[in-house]
Coordinates of C-alpha atoms in Angstrom, one line a residue:
X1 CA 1.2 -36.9 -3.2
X2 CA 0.0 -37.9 -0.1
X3 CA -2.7 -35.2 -0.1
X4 CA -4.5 -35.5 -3.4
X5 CA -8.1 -37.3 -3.5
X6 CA -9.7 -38.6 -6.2
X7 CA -13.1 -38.1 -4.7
X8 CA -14.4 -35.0 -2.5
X9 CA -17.1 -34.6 -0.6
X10 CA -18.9 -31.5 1.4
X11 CA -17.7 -32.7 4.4
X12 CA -14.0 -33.0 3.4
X13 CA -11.7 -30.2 3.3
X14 CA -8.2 -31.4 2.0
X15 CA -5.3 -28.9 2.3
X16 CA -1.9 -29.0 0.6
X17 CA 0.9 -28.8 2.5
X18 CA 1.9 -25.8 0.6
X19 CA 1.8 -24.1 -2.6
X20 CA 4.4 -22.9 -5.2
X21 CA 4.9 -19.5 -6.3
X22 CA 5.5 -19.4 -10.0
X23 CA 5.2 -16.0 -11.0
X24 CA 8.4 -15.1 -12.9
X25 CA 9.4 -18.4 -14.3
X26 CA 9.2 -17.0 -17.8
X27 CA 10.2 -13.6 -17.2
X28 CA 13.7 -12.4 -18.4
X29 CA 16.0 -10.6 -16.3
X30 CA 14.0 -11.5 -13.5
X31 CA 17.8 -11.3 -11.2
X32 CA 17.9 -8.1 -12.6
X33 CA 14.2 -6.9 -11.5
X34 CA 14.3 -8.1 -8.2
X35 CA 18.0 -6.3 -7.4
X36 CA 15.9 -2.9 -8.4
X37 CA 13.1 -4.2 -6.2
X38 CA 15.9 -4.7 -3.2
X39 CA 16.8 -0.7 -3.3
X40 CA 13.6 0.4 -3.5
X41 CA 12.9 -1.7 -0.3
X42 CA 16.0 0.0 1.3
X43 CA 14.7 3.1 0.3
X44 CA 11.2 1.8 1.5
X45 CA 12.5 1.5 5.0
X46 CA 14.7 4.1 5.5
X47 CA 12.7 7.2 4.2
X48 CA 9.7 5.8 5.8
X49 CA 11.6 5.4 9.0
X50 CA 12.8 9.1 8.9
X51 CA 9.3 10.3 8.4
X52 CA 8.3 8.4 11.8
X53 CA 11.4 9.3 13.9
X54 CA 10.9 13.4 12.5
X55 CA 7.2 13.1 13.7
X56 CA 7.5 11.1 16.6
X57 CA 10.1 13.2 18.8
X58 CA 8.8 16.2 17.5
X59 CA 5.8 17.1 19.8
X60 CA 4.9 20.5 17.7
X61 CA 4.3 18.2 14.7
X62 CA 1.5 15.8 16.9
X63 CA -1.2 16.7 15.1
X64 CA -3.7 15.6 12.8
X65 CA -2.5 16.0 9.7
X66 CA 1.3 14.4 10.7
X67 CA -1.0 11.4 12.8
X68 CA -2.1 10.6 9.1
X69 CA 1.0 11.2 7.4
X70 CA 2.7 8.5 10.4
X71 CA 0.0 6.1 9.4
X72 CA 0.8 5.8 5.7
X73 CA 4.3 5.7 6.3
X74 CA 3.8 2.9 8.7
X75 CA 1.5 1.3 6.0
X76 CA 4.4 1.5 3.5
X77 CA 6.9 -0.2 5.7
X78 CA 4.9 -3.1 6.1
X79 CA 3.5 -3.5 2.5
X80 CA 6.9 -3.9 1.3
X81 CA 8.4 -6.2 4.0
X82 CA 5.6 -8.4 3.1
X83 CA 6.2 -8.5 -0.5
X84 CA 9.7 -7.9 -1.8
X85 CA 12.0 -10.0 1.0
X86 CA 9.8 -13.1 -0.2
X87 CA 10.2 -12.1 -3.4
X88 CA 13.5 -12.4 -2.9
X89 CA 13.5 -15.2 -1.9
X90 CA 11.2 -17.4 -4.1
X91 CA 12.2 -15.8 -7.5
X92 CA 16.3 -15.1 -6.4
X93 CA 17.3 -17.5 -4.3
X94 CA 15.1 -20.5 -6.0
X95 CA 12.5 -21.5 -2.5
X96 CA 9.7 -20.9 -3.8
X97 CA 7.8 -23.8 -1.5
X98 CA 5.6 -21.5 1.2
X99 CA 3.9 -23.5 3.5
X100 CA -0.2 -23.5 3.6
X101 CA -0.5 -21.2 7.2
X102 CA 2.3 -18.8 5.7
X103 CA 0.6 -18.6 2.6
X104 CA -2.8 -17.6 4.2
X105 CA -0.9 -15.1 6.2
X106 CA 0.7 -13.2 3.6
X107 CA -2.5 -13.3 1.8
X108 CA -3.8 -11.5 5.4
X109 CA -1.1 -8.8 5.4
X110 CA -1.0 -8.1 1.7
X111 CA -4.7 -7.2 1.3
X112 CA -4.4 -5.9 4.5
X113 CA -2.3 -3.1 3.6
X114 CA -2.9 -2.6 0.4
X115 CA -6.7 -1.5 1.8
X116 CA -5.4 0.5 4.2
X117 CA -2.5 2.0 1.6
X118 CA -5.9 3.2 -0.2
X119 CA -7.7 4.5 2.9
X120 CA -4.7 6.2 4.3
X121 CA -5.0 8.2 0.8
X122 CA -8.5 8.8 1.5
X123 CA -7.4 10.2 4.8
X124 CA -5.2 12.7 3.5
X125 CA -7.8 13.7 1.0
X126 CA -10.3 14.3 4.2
X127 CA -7.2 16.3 6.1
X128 CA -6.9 18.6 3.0
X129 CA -11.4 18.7 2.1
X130 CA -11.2 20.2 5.9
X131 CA -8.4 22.6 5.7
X132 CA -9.7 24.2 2.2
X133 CA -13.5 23.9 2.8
X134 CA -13.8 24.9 6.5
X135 CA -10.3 26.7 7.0
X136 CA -12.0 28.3 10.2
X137 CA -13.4 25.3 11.9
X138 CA -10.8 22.9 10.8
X139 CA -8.8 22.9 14.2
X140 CA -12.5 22.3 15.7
X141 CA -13.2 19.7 13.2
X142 CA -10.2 17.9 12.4
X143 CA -8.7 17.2 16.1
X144 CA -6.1 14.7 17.4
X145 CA -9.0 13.0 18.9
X146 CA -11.3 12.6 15.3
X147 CA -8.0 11.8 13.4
X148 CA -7.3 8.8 15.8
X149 CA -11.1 7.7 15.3
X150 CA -10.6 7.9 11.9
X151 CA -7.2 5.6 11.0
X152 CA -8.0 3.6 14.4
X153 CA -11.7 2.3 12.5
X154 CA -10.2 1.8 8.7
X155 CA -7.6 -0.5 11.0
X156 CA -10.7 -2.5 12.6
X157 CA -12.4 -2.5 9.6
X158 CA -9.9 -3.5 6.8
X159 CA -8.0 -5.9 9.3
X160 CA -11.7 -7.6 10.2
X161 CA -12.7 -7.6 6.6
X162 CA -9.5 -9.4 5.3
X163 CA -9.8 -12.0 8.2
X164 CA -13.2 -12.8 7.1
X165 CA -11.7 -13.3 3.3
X166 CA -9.0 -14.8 4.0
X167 CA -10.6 -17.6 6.4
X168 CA -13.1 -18.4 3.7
X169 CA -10.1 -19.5 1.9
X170 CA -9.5 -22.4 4.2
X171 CA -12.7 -23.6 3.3
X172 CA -11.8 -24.7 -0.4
X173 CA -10.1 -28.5 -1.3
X174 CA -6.9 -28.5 -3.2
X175 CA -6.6 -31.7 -4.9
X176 CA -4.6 -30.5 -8.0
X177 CA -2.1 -28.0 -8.7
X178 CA -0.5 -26.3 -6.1
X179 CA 1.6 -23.9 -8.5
X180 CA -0.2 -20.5 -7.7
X181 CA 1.2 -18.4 -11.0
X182 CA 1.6 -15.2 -9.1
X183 CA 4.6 -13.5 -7.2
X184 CA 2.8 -14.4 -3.5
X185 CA -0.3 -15.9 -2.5
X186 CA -2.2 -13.8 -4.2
X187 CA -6.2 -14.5 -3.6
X188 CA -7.9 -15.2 -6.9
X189 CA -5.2 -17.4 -8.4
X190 CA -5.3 -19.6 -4.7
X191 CA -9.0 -19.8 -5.0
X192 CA -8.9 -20.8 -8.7
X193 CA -6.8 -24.0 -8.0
X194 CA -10.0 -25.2 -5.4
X195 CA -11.5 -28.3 -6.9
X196 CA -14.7 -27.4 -4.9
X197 CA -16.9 -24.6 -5.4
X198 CA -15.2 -21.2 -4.9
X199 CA -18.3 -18.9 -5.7
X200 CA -17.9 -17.8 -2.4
X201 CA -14.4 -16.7 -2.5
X202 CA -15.1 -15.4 -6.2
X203 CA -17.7 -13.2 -4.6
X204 CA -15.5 -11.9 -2.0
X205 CA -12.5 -11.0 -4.4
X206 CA -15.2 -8.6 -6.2
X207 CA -16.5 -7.3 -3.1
X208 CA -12.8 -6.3 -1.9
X209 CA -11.6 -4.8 -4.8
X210 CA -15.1 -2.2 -4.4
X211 CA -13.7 -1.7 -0.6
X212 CA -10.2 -1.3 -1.6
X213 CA -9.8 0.7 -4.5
X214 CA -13.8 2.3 -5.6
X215 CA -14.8 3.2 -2.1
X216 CA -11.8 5.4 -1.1
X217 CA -11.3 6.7 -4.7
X218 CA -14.6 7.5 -5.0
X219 CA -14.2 9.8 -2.2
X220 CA -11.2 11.2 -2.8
X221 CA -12.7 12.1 -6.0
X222 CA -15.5 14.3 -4.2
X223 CA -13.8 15.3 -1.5
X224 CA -11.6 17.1 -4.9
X225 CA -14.3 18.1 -6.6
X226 CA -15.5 20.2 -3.5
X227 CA -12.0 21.2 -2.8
X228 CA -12.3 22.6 -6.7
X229 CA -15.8 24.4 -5.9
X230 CA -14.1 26.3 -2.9
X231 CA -11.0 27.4 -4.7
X232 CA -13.1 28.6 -7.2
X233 CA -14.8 30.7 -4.8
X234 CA -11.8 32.3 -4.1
X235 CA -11.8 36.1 -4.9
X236 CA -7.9 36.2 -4.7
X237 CA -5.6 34.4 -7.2
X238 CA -3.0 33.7 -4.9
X239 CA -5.2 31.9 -2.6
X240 CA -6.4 29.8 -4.9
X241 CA -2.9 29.0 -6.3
X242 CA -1.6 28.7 -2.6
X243 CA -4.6 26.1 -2.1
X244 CA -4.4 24.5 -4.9
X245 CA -0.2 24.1 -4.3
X246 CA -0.9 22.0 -0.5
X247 CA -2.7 19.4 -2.3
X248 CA -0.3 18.7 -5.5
X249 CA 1.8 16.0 -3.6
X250 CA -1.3 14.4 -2.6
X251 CA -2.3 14.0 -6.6
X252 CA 0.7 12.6 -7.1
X253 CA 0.4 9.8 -4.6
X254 CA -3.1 9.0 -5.8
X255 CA -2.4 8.4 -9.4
X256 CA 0.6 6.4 -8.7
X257 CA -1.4 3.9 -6.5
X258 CA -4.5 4.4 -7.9
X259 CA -4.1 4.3 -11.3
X260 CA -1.7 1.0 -12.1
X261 CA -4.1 -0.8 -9.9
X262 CA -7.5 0.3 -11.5
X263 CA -6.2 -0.3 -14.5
X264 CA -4.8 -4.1 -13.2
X265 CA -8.0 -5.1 -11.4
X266 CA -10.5 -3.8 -14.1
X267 CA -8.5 -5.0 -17.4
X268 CA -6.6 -7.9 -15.6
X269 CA -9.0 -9.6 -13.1
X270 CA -12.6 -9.1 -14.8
X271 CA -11.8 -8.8 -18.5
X272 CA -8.7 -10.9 -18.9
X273 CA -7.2 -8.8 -21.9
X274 CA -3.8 -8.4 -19.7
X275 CA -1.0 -11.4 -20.4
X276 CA -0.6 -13.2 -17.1
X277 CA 3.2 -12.5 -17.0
X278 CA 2.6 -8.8 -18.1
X279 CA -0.3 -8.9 -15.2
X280 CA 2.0 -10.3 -12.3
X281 CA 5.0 -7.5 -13.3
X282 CA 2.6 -5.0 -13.3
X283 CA 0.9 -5.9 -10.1
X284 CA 4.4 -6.2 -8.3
X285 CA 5.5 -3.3 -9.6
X286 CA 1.8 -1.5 -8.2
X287 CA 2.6 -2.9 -5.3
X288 CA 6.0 -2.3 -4.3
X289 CA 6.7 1.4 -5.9
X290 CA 4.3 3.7 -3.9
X291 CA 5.8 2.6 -0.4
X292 CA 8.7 4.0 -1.8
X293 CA 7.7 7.3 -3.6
X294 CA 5.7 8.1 -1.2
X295 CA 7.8 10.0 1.5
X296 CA 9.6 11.2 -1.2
X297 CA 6.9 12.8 -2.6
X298 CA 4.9 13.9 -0.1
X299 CA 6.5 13.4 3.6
X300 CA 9.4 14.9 3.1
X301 CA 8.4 17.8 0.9
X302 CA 6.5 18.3 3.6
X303 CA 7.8 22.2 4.6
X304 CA 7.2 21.5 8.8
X305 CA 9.2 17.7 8.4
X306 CA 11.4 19.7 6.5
X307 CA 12.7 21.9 8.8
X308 CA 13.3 19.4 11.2
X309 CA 15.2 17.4 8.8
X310 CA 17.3 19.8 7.9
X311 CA 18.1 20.5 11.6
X312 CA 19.0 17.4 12.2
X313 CA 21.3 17.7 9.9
X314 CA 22.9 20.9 11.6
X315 CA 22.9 18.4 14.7
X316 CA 24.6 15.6 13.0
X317 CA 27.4 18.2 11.6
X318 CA 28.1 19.4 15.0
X319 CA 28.9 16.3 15.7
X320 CA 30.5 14.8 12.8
X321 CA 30.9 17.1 9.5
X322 CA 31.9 14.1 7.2
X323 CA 28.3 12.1 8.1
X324 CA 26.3 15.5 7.6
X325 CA 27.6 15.9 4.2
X326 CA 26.7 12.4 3.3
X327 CA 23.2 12.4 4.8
X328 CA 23.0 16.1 3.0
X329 CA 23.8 14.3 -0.2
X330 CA 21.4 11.8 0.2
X331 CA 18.7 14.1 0.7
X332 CA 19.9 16.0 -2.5
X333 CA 18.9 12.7 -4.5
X334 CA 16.3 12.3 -3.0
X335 CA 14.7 15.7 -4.1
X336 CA 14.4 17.0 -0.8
X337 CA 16.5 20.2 -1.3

Protein backbone atom coordinates (compact mmCIF):
# COMPACT_ATOMS: atom_id res chain seq x y z
CA UNK A 1 0.00 0.00 0.00
CA UNK A 2 1.04 3.13 -1.24
CA UNK A 3 0.56 4.87 2.10
CA UNK A 4 2.40 2.76 4.64
CA UNK A 5 5.98 4.06 5.96
CA UNK A 6 8.51 2.26 7.42
CA UNK A 7 9.83 5.24 9.30
CA UNK A 8 7.87 8.29 10.92
CA UNK A 9 8.79 11.30 12.01
CA UNK A 10 7.13 14.34 14.13
CA UNK A 11 6.72 16.22 11.20
CA UNK A 12 4.96 13.55 9.06
CA UNK A 13 1.42 12.87 9.38
CA UNK A 14 0.46 9.86 7.00
CA UNK A 15 -3.23 9.19 6.48
CA UNK A 16 -4.93 6.11 5.04
CA UNK A 17 -7.09 6.36 2.43
CA UNK A 18 -9.72 4.83 4.45
CA UNK A 19 -10.42 2.37 7.06
CA UNK A 20 -12.43 -0.98 7.33
CA UNK A 21 -15.15 -1.51 9.60
CA UNK A 22 -14.94 -5.04 10.97
CA UNK A 23 -17.24 -5.19 13.70
CA UNK A 24 -19.52 -8.15 13.07
CA UNK A 25 -17.28 -10.42 11.11
CA UNK A 26 -17.64 -13.18 13.66
CA UNK A 27 -21.01 -12.54 14.79
CA UNK A 28 -23.81 -14.99 13.85
CA UNK A 29 -27.02 -14.03 12.44
CA UNK A 30 -25.60 -10.69 11.91
CA UNK A 31 -28.43 -10.48 8.46
CA UNK A 32 -30.72 -11.29 11.00
CA UNK A 33 -29.70 -8.38 13.64
CA UNK A 34 -29.41 -5.72 11.25
CA UNK A 35 -33.11 -6.51 9.62
CA UNK A 36 -34.32 -5.78 13.47
CA UNK A 37 -32.07 -2.84 13.46
CA UNK A 38 -33.83 -1.61 10.02
CA UNK A 39 -37.51 -1.39 11.87
CA UNK A 40 -36.40 0.04 14.65
CA UNK A 41 -34.96 2.85 12.36
CA UNK A 42 -38.36 3.03 10.62
CA UNK A 43 -39.88 3.24 13.82
CA UNK A 44 -36.94 5.81 14.77
CA UNK A 45 -38.14 8.16 12.08
CA UNK A 46 -41.54 7.99 12.03
CA UNK A 47 -42.49 8.30 15.78
CA UNK A 48 -39.95 10.89 16.18
CA UNK A 49 -41.35 12.70 13.20
CA UNK A 50 -44.94 12.62 14.66
CA UNK A 51 -43.63 14.02 17.93
CA UNK A 52 -42.20 17.13 15.78
CA UNK A 53 -45.08 17.67 13.37
CA UNK A 54 -47.77 17.34 16.88
CA UNK A 55 -45.53 20.06 18.43
CA UNK A 56 -44.66 22.17 15.74
CA UNK A 57 -48.27 23.11 14.28
CA UNK A 58 -49.59 23.18 17.55
CA UNK A 59 -48.92 26.64 18.95
CA UNK A 60 -50.66 25.82 22.57
CA UNK A 61 -47.99 23.17 22.96
CA UNK A 62 -44.74 25.96 22.28
CA UNK A 63 -43.55 25.84 25.44
CA UNK A 64 -40.76 24.89 27.42
CA UNK A 65 -41.29 21.66 28.33
CA UNK A 66 -42.49 20.52 24.49
CA UNK A 67 -39.11 22.91 23.14
CA UNK A 68 -37.14 20.06 25.11
CA UNK A 69 -39.19 17.19 24.24
CA UNK A 70 -38.63 18.63 20.14
CA UNK A 71 -34.97 18.59 20.95
CA UNK A 72 -34.58 14.95 21.86
CA UNK A 73 -36.67 13.82 19.32
CA UNK A 74 -34.69 15.63 16.83
CA UNK A 75 -31.56 14.14 18.60
CA UNK A 76 -33.01 10.61 18.06
CA UNK A 77 -33.60 11.11 14.38
CA UNK A 78 -30.21 11.95 13.72
CA UNK A 79 -28.33 9.34 16.07
CA UNK A 80 -29.86 6.72 14.14
CA UNK A 81 -29.47 7.96 10.60
CA UNK A 82 -25.98 8.10 11.46
CA UNK A 83 -25.53 4.67 12.72
CA UNK A 84 -27.89 2.03 11.37
CA UNK A 85 -28.19 2.97 7.33
CA UNK A 86 -24.15 2.52 7.41
CA UNK A 87 -24.59 -0.30 9.27
CA UNK A 88 -26.53 -1.46 6.75
CA UNK A 89 -24.50 -1.09 4.57
CA UNK A 90 -20.97 -2.21 5.73
CA UNK A 91 -22.27 -5.44 7.68
CA UNK A 92 -25.44 -6.25 4.91
CA UNK A 93 -24.52 -5.33 1.85
CA UNK A 94 -20.56 -6.21 2.28
CA UNK A 95 -18.84 -2.17 1.66
CA UNK A 96 -17.43 -1.92 4.49
CA UNK A 97 -14.40 0.56 2.91
CA UNK A 98 -15.38 4.28 4.37
CA UNK A 99 -13.18 6.78 3.23
CA UNK A 100 -10.74 8.74 5.86
CA UNK A 101 -12.99 12.39 5.78
CA UNK A 102 -16.31 10.23 6.15
CA UNK A 103 -14.91 8.29 8.75
CA UNK A 104 -13.89 11.51 10.79
CA UNK A 105 -17.43 12.77 10.14
CA UNK A 106 -19.34 10.07 11.52
CA UNK A 107 -17.03 10.00 14.29
CA UNK A 108 -18.29 13.98 14.63
CA UNK A 109 -21.98 13.21 14.45
CA UNK A 110 -21.93 10.05 16.52
CA UNK A 111 -20.41 11.57 19.70
CA UNK A 112 -22.10 14.47 18.79
CA UNK A 113 -25.45 13.11 19.54
CA UNK A 114 -24.92 10.70 21.71
CA UNK A 115 -23.67 13.85 24.14
CA UNK A 116 -26.45 15.73 23.38
CA UNK A 117 -28.84 12.30 23.68
CA UNK A 118 -27.50 12.56 27.40
CA UNK A 119 -28.01 16.30 27.95
CA UNK A 120 -31.36 16.43 26.35
CA UNK A 121 -32.11 13.87 29.41
CA UNK A 122 -30.56 16.19 31.70
CA UNK A 123 -32.94 18.76 30.30
CA UNK A 124 -35.99 16.98 31.03
CA UNK A 125 -34.77 16.22 34.47
CA UNK A 126 -34.30 20.35 34.95
CA UNK A 127 -38.07 20.78 33.25
CA UNK A 128 -39.50 18.35 35.89
CA UNK A 129 -36.64 19.71 39.26
CA UNK A 130 -38.66 23.19 38.24
CA UNK A 131 -42.17 22.08 38.06
CA UNK A 132 -42.01 19.93 41.42
CA UNK A 133 -39.58 22.17 43.45
CA UNK A 134 -40.87 25.66 42.50
CA UNK A 135 -44.41 24.79 41.15
CA UNK A 136 -45.17 28.63 41.68
CA UNK A 137 -42.38 30.28 39.97
CA UNK A 138 -41.90 27.66 37.38
CA UNK A 139 -43.63 29.65 34.52
CA UNK A 140 -41.24 32.57 35.81
CA UNK A 141 -38.35 30.36 35.89
CA UNK A 142 -38.63 27.97 33.22
CA UNK A 143 -39.62 30.33 30.15
CA UNK A 144 -39.43 29.84 26.31
CA UNK A 145 -36.63 32.17 26.48
CA UNK A 146 -34.33 30.11 29.42
CA UNK A 147 -35.35 26.74 27.61
CA UNK A 148 -33.85 28.02 24.29
CA UNK A 149 -30.67 29.24 26.28
CA UNK A 150 -30.44 26.05 27.65
CA UNK A 151 -30.61 23.25 24.50
CA UNK A 152 -29.12 26.26 22.27
CA UNK A 153 -25.53 26.10 24.69
CA UNK A 154 -25.39 22.06 25.17
CA UNK A 155 -25.59 22.46 21.03
CA UNK A 156 -22.48 24.96 21.13
CA UNK A 157 -20.88 23.22 23.61
CA UNK A 158 -21.08 19.41 22.66
CA UNK A 159 -20.81 20.28 18.83
CA UNK A 160 -17.37 22.51 19.81
CA UNK A 161 -16.19 19.90 22.07
CA UNK A 162 -16.44 16.98 19.59
CA UNK A 163 -14.80 19.21 16.83
CA UNK A 164 -11.88 19.66 19.07
CA UNK A 165 -11.74 15.67 19.59
CA UNK A 166 -12.31 14.67 16.61
CA UNK A 167 -9.62 17.04 14.85
CA UNK A 168 -6.95 15.80 17.21
CA UNK A 169 -7.64 12.67 15.43
CA UNK A 170 -6.15 13.87 12.22
CA UNK A 171 -3.09 14.43 13.98
CA UNK A 172 -2.19 10.57 14.50
CA UNK A 173 0.01 8.33 11.53
CA UNK A 174 -1.65 5.26 10.35
CA UNK A 175 0.96 3.06 9.03
CA UNK A 176 -0.54 -0.34 9.87
CA UNK A 177 -3.91 -1.70 10.11
CA UNK A 178 -6.64 0.04 8.88
CA UNK A 179 -9.32 -2.63 10.10
CA UNK A 180 -11.13 -0.54 12.96
CA UNK A 181 -13.04 -3.65 14.82
CA UNK A 182 -16.04 -1.73 15.66
CA UNK A 183 -19.56 -1.18 13.79
CA UNK A 184 -18.42 2.67 12.71
CA UNK A 185 -15.60 4.81 13.35
CA UNK A 186 -15.69 4.52 16.64
CA UNK A 187 -12.94 6.85 18.53
CA UNK A 188 -10.79 4.69 20.73
CA UNK A 189 -10.40 1.74 18.34
CA UNK A 190 -9.24 4.61 15.34
CA UNK A 191 -6.80 6.07 17.77
CA UNK A 192 -5.48 2.69 18.85
CA UNK A 193 -4.33 1.76 15.26
CA UNK A 194 -1.93 5.34 15.36
CA UNK A 195 1.60 4.17 15.15
CA UNK A 196 2.46 7.54 16.83
CA UNK A 197 1.72 8.67 20.21
CA UNK A 198 -2.01 8.81 20.88
CA UNK A 199 -1.82 10.02 24.62
CA UNK A 200 -3.54 12.82 23.56
CA UNK A 201 -6.45 11.30 21.94
CA UNK A 202 -6.39 8.68 24.98
CA UNK A 203 -6.83 11.59 27.24
CA UNK A 204 -9.61 13.08 25.33
CA UNK A 205 -11.68 9.74 25.09
CA UNK A 206 -11.64 9.84 29.08
CA UNK A 207 -12.46 13.31 29.30
CA UNK A 208 -15.63 12.78 26.88
CA UNK A 209 -17.03 9.93 28.42
CA UNK A 210 -17.02 12.34 32.06
CA UNK A 211 -18.88 15.07 29.74
CA UNK A 212 -21.09 12.61 28.16
CA UNK A 213 -22.41 10.25 30.44
CA UNK A 214 -21.05 11.42 34.50
CA UNK A 215 -21.79 15.11 34.10
CA UNK A 216 -25.53 14.98 32.98
CA UNK A 217 -26.21 11.82 35.11
CA UNK A 218 -24.71 13.22 37.92
CA UNK A 219 -27.23 15.86 37.72
CA UNK A 220 -30.06 14.11 36.92
CA UNK A 221 -29.29 12.25 39.90
CA UNK A 222 -29.67 15.50 42.26
CA UNK A 223 -31.98 17.18 40.46
CA UNK A 224 -34.04 13.50 41.65
CA UNK A 225 -32.89 13.45 44.89
CA UNK A 226 -34.39 17.02 45.41
CA UNK A 227 -37.41 16.19 43.48
CA UNK A 228 -37.53 13.14 46.33
CA UNK A 229 -37.04 15.83 49.30
CA UNK A 230 -40.05 17.93 47.92
CA UNK A 231 -42.51 15.05 47.43
CA UNK A 232 -41.70 14.12 50.65
CA UNK A 233 -42.73 17.37 51.94
CA UNK A 234 -45.92 16.78 50.64
CA UNK A 235 -48.72 16.75 53.31
CA UNK A 236 -51.25 15.05 50.76
CA UNK A 237 -50.71 11.55 49.34
CA UNK A 238 -52.18 12.15 46.16
CA UNK A 239 -49.85 14.90 45.49
CA UNK A 240 -47.10 13.19 46.05
CA UNK A 241 -48.33 10.16 43.90
CA UNK A 242 -49.48 12.70 41.13
CA UNK A 243 -45.76 14.15 41.33
CA UNK A 244 -44.15 11.31 41.48
CA UNK A 245 -46.46 9.75 38.27
CA UNK A 246 -45.09 13.04 35.76
CA UNK A 247 -41.65 11.93 36.11
CA UNK A 248 -41.97 7.93 35.63
CA UNK A 249 -41.51 8.08 31.77
CA UNK A 250 -38.48 10.16 32.35
CA UNK A 251 -36.90 7.12 34.65
CA UNK A 252 -37.55 4.99 32.03
CA UNK A 253 -35.61 6.90 29.44
CA UNK A 254 -32.74 7.38 31.74
CA UNK A 255 -32.04 3.85 32.61
CA UNK A 256 -32.37 2.72 29.14
CA UNK A 257 -29.61 5.11 27.94
CA UNK A 258 -27.87 5.41 30.88
CA UNK A 259 -27.41 2.28 32.16
CA UNK A 260 -26.14 -0.03 28.95
CA UNK A 261 -23.67 2.63 28.39
CA UNK A 262 -22.21 3.07 31.97
CA UNK A 263 -22.02 -0.24 32.12
CA UNK A 264 -20.16 -0.46 28.39
CA UNK A 265 -17.72 2.49 29.01
CA UNK A 266 -16.79 1.53 32.72
CA UNK A 267 -16.50 -2.46 32.18
CA UNK A 268 -15.66 -2.28 28.37
CA UNK A 269 -13.36 0.74 27.75
CA UNK A 270 -11.27 0.99 31.11
CA UNK A 271 -11.32 -2.50 32.53
CA UNK A 272 -11.46 -4.62 29.48
CA UNK A 273 -13.46 -7.57 31.09
CA UNK A 274 -16.25 -7.23 28.18
CA UNK A 275 -15.47 -9.63 24.89
CA UNK A 276 -14.87 -7.29 21.95
CA UNK A 277 -17.73 -8.79 19.93
CA UNK A 278 -20.04 -8.97 23.02
CA UNK A 279 -18.78 -5.09 23.52
CA UNK A 280 -19.58 -3.83 19.81
CA UNK A 281 -23.34 -5.66 20.04
CA UNK A 282 -23.88 -4.15 23.07
CA UNK A 283 -22.72 -0.77 22.14
CA UNK A 284 -24.84 -0.86 18.90
CA UNK A 285 -27.63 -1.99 20.49
CA UNK A 286 -27.02 1.23 23.41
CA UNK A 287 -26.88 3.19 20.64
CA UNK A 288 -29.61 2.48 18.36
CA UNK A 289 -32.65 1.42 20.86
CA UNK A 290 -33.34 4.63 22.82
CA UNK A 291 -34.03 6.80 19.64
CA UNK A 292 -36.59 4.39 19.21
CA UNK A 293 -38.25 3.93 22.67
CA UNK A 294 -38.06 7.11 23.36
CA UNK A 295 -41.30 8.66 21.89
CA UNK A 296 -42.85 5.78 22.76
CA UNK A 297 -42.25 6.06 26.09
CA UNK A 298 -42.33 9.37 26.88
CA UNK A 299 -43.56 11.73 23.79
CA UNK A 300 -46.33 10.14 23.06
CA UNK A 301 -47.59 9.22 26.49
CA UNK A 302 -47.31 12.50 26.79
CA UNK A 303 -51.40 13.41 27.86
CA UNK A 304 -51.20 17.17 25.82
CA UNK A 305 -49.40 15.26 22.44
CA UNK A 306 -51.92 12.97 23.06
CA UNK A 307 -54.79 14.67 22.54
CA UNK A 308 -53.65 16.04 19.51
CA UNK A 309 -52.82 12.79 18.12
CA UNK A 310 -55.81 11.46 18.70
CA UNK A 311 -57.48 14.37 16.84
CA UNK A 312 -55.74 13.96 14.10
CA UNK A 313 -56.91 10.91 13.87
CA UNK A 314 -60.72 12.17 14.00
CA UNK A 315 -59.28 14.41 11.10
CA UNK A 316 -57.80 11.63 9.03
CA UNK A 317 -61.30 9.59 9.48
CA UNK A 318 -63.19 12.41 8.19
CA UNK A 319 -61.44 12.15 5.43
CA UNK A 320 -60.70 8.63 4.90
CA UNK A 321 -62.13 5.90 7.56
CA UNK A 322 -59.99 2.97 6.09
CA UNK A 323 -56.47 5.12 6.87
CA UNK A 324 -57.78 6.18 10.40
CA UNK A 325 -58.30 2.70 11.45
CA UNK A 326 -54.88 1.77 10.26
CA UNK A 327 -52.99 4.70 11.90
CA UNK A 328 -55.40 3.87 15.07
CA UNK A 329 -53.97 0.42 15.02
CA UNK A 330 -50.68 1.47 14.79
CA UNK A 331 -50.95 3.57 17.67
CA UNK A 332 -52.49 0.57 19.58
CA UNK A 333 -49.06 -1.24 19.12
CA UNK A 334 -47.39 1.15 19.91
CA UNK A 335 -48.90 1.56 23.54
CA UNK A 336 -50.33 4.78 22.89
CA UNK A 337 -54.00 3.86 23.75
Amino acid sequence: MSFLKSVLNDSLIIHPPGFYIIGFETFPFISVYLIFLSFVYVITVLSNSLVICVIFFNRCLHTPKFLAVVNLAVIDVILNTCTIPSMIKIFLVKDNFIPFNLCMLQMFVYYSFVSLESYALAILAYDRLVAICFPLRHNSINTMRSMSWIVSLTWFFVLGVNAFTTGIMTRLSFCNSVRVFSYFCDYAPVFRLACNDFSMQWFAASFLTILILAVPFAFILLSYMCILVTVFRMKSLDSRVKALATCVEHIILVAVFYIPLLSIFTIGFYLGLIDPDQRVLSLSMASCIPPCVNPLIYSLKTKEIKIRVLALVNILNSINPLKSLHFLQLLHNKGLQ
